[in-house]
Amino acid sequence: MTSVTVTSRSVRINNLEIDNEETVKIMNDIKEKDREEYIVKSINIGAIVLRNQMAAGDVNYIRSE
């Protein structure tokens, strides 16, 4: 089981396993020494995009009401 711990300064993800075929292909293309940085950047970018999508969804819902 993955455990996620969030503090005011960091996020720690233990025992994370991703079995998405596309993600595995992408990560196989990244040099091993660059993988950790790539994953961190991917999570940061993904979190920003998801937060913005959720905010846009909230605005669209308010507009429709």
CSV table of N, CA and C in Angstrom, one decimal:
chain,number,residue,atom,x,y,z
A,1,MET,N,0.8,-1.2,0.0
A,1,MET,CA,0.0,0.0,0.0
A,1,MET,C,0.9,1.2,0.0
A,2,THR,N,0.5,2.2,-0.8
A,2,THR,CA,1.2,3.5,-0.8
A,2,THR,C,0.8,4.4,0.3
A,3,SER,N,1.8,5.0,1.0
A,3,SER,CA,1.4,5.9,2.0
A,3,SER,C,2.0,7.3,1.6
A,4,VAL,N,1.1,8.3,1.7
A,4,VAL,CA,1.5,9.7,1.3
A,4,VAL,C,1.4,10.5,2.6
A,5,THR,N,2.6,11.2,2.8
A,5,THR,CA,2.7,12.1,3.9
A,5,THR,C,2.9,13.5,3.4
A,6,VAL,N,2.1,14.5,3.8
A,6,VAL,CA,2.3,15.9,3.4
A,6,VAL,C,2.6,16.7,4.6
A,7,THR,N,3.7,17.5,4.5
A,7,THR,CA,4.0,18.5,5.5
A,7,THR,C,3.9,19.8,4.9
A,8,SER,N,4.3,20.8,5.7
A,8,SER,CA,4.3,22.2,5.1
A,8,SER,C,5.4,22.4,4.1
A,9,ARG,N,6.4,21.5,4.1
A,9,ARG,CA,7.5,21.7,3.2
A,9,ARG,C,7.8,20.6,2.2
A,10,SER,N,7.0,19.4,2.3
A,10,SER,CA,7.3,18.3,1.4
A,10,SER,C,6.2,17.3,1.3
A,11,VAL,N,6.3,16.5,0.3
A,11,VAL,CA,5.4,15.4,0.1
A,11,VAL,C,6.3,14.1,0.0
A,12,ARG,N,5.9,13.1,0.8
A,12,ARG,CA,6.7,11.8,0.8
A,12,ARG,C,5.7,10.7,0.3
A,13,ILE,N,6.1,10.0,-0.7
A,13,ILE,CA,5.3,8.9,-1.2
A,13,ILE,C,6.1,7.6,-1.1
A,14,ASN,N,5.7,6.7,-0.2
A,14,ASN,CA,6.4,5.5,0.0
A,14,ASN,C,5.7,4.3,-0.7
A,15,ASN,N,6.5,3.4,-1.2
A,15,ASN,CA,6.0,2.2,-1.9
A,15,ASN,C,5.1,2.5,-3.1
A,16,LEU,N,5.4,3.6,-3.8
A,16,LEU,CA,4.6,4.0,-4.9
A,16,LEU,C,4.9,3.1,-6.1
A,17,GLU,N,3.9,2.5,-6.7
A,17,GLU,CA,4.2,1.7,-7.9
A,17,GLU,C,3.2,2.1,-9.0
A,18,ILE,N,3.7,2.4,-10.2
A,18,ILE,CA,2.9,2.9,-11.3
A,18,ILE,C,2.9,1.8,-12.4
A,19,ASP,N,1.8,1.3,-12.7
A,19,ASP,CA,1.8,0.2,-13.7
A,19,ASP,C,1.1,0.6,-15.1
A,20,ASN,N,1.1,2.0,-15.3
A,20,ASN,CA,0.5,2.5,-16.5
A,20,ASN,C,1.5,2.3,-17.7
A,21,GLU,N,1.0,1.6,-18.7
A,21,GLU,CA,1.9,1.2,-19.8
A,21,GLU,C,2.6,2.4,-20.4
A,22,GLU,N,1.9,3.5,-20.7
A,22,GLU,CA,2.5,4.7,-21.3
A,22,GLU,C,3.6,5.3,-20.4
A,23,THR,N,3.3,5.4,-19.1
A,23,THR,CA,4.3,5.9,-18.2
A,23,THR,C,5.5,5.0,-18.1
A,24,VAL,N,5.3,3.7,-18.1
A,24,VAL,CA,6.5,2.8,-18.2
A,24,VAL,C,7.3,3.0,-19.4
A,25,LYS,N,6.7,3.2,-20.6
A,25,LYS,CA,7.4,3.5,-21.8
A,25,LYS,C,8.2,4.7,-21.7
A,26,ILE,N,7.6,5.8,-21.2
A,26,ILE,CA,8.3,7.1,-21.1
A,26,ILE,C,9.5,7.0,-20.2
A,27,MET,N,9.3,6.3,-19.0
A,27,MET,CA,10.4,6.2,-18.0
A,27,MET,C,11.5,5.4,-18.5
A,28,ASN,N,11.2,4.4,-19.4
A,28,ASN,CA,12.3,3.6,-20.0
A,28,ASN,C,13.1,4.4,-20.9
A,29,ASP,N,12.6,5.5,-21.5
A,29,ASP,CA,13.3,6.4,-22.4
A,29,ASP,C,14.2,7.4,-21.6
A,30,ILE,N,14.0,7.6,-20.3
A,30,ILE,CA,14.8,8.5,-19.5
A,30,ILE,C,16.0,7.8,-18.9
A,31,LYS,N,17.1,8.5,-19.0
A,31,LYS,CA,18.3,8.0,-18.4
A,31,LYS,C,18.1,7.7,-16.9
A,32,GLU,N,18.6,6.6,-16.4
A,32,GLU,CA,18.4,6.3,-15.0
A,32,GLU,C,18.8,7.4,-14.0
A,33,LYS,N,19.9,8.1,-14.3
A,33,LYS,CA,20.3,9.2,-13.4
A,33,LYS,C,19.4,10.3,-13.4
A,34,ASP,N,18.5,10.5,-14.4
A,34,ASP,CA,17.6,11.6,-14.5
A,34,ASP,C,16.2,11.3,-14.1
A,35,ARG,N,15.9,10.0,-13.8
A,35,ARG,CA,14.6,9.6,-13.5
A,35,ARG,C,13.9,10.2,-12.3
A,36,GLU,N,14.6,10.3,-11.2
A,36,GLU,CA,14.0,10.9,-10.0
A,36,GLU,C,13.6,12.4,-10.3
A,37,GLU,N,14.5,13.2,-10.9
A,37,GLU,CA,14.1,14.5,-11.2
A,37,GLU,C,12.9,14.6,-12.2
A,38,TYR,N,12.9,13.7,-13.1
A,38,TYR,CA,11.8,13.7,-14.1
A,38,TYR,C,10.5,13.4,-13.4
A,39,ILE,N,10.5,12.4,-12.5
A,39,ILE,CA,9.3,12.0,-11.8
A,39,ILE,C,8.8,13.2,-10.9
A,40,VAL,N,9.7,13.9,-10.2
A,40,VAL,CA,9.3,15.0,-9.4
A,40,VAL,C,8.7,16.1,-10.2
A,41,LYS,N,9.4,16.4,-11.4
A,41,LYS,CA,8.8,17.5,-12.2
A,41,LYS,C,7.4,17.1,-12.8
A,42,SER,N,7.3,15.8,-13.1
A,42,SER,CA,6.0,15.3,-13.7
A,42,SER,C,4.9,15.4,-12.6
A,43,ILE,N,5.2,15.1,-11.4
A,43,ILE,CA,4.2,15.2,-10.3
A,43,ILE,C,3.8,16.7,-10.1
A,44,ASN,N,4.8,17.6,-10.1
A,44,ASN,CA,4.6,19.0,-9.9
A,44,ASN,C,3.7,19.6,-11.0
A,45,ILE,N,4.1,19.3,-12.3
A,45,ILE,CA,3.3,19.7,-13.4
A,45,ILE,C,1.9,19.2,-13.4
A,46,GLY,N,1.8,17.9,-13.1
A,46,GLY,CA,0.5,17.2,-13.1
A,46,GLY,C,-0.4,17.8,-12.0
A,47,ALA,N,0.1,18.1,-10.9
A,47,ALA,CA,-0.6,18.7,-9.8
A,47,ALA,C,-1.2,20.0,-10.1
A,48,ILE,N,-0.3,20.9,-10.8
A,48,ILE,CA,-0.7,22.2,-11.2
A,48,ILE,C,-1.9,22.1,-12.2
A,49,VAL,N,-1.7,21.2,-13.2
A,49,VAL,CA,-2.7,21.1,-14.2
A,49,VAL,C,-4.0,20.6,-13.6
A,50,LEU,N,-4.0,19.6,-12.8
A,50,LEU,CA,-5.2,19.1,-12.2
A,50,LEU,C,-5.9,20.2,-11.3
A,51,ARG,N,-5.1,20.9,-10.6
A,51,ARG,CA,-5.7,22.0,-9.7
A,51,ARG,C,-6.4,23.0,-10.6
A,52,ASN,N,-5.8,23.4,-11.7
A,52,ASN,CA,-6.4,24.4,-12.6
A,52,ASN,C,-7.6,23.8,-13.3
A,53,GLN,N,-7.6,22.5,-13.7
A,53,GLN,CA,-8.8,21.9,-14.2
A,53,GLN,C,-10.0,21.9,-13.3
A,54,MET,N,-9.7,21.6,-12.0
A,54,MET,CA,-10.7,21.6,-11.0
A,54,MET,C,-11.3,23.0,-10.8
A,55,ALA,N,-10.4,24.0,-10.8
A,55,ALA,CA,-10.9,25.4,-10.6
A,55,ALA,C,-11.8,25.8,-11.8
A,56,ALA,N,-11.4,25.4,-13.0
A,56,ALA,CA,-12.1,25.7,-14.2
A,56,ALA,C,-13.5,25.0,-14.1
A,57,GLY,N,-13.5,23.8,-13.7
A,57,GLY,CA,-14.7,23.0,-13.5
A,57,GLY,C,-15.7,23.7,-12.5
A,58,ASP,N,-15.1,24.2,-11.4
A,58,ASP,CA,-15.9,24.9,-10.4
A,58,ASP,C,-16.6,26.2,-11.1
A,59,VAL,N,-15.8,26.9,-11.8
A,59,VAL,CA,-16.3,28.1,-12.5
A,59,VAL,C,-17.4,27.8,-13.5
A,60,ASN,N,-17.2,26.7,-14.3
A,60,ASN,CA,-18.2,26.3,-15.2
A,60,ASN,C,-19.5,25.8,-14.5
A,61,TYR,N,-19.4,25.2,-13.4
A,61,TYR,CA,-20.5,24.8,-12.6
A,61,TYR,C,-21.3,26.0,-12.1
A,62,ILE,N,-20.6,26.9,-11.6
A,62,ILE,CA,-21.2,28.2,-11.1
A,62,ILE,C,-21.9,28.9,-12.2
A,63,ARG,N,-21.2,29.0,-13.4
A,63,ARG,CA,-21.9,29.6,-14.5
A,63,ARG,C,-23.2,29.0,-14.9
A,64,SER,N,-23.2,27.6,-14.9
A,64,SER,CA,-24.4,26.9,-15.4
A,64,SER,C,-25.5,27.0,-14.4
A,65,GLU,N,-25.2,27.3,-13.1
A,65,GLU,CA,-26.2,27.4,-12.1
A,65,GLU,C,-26.9,28.8,-12.3
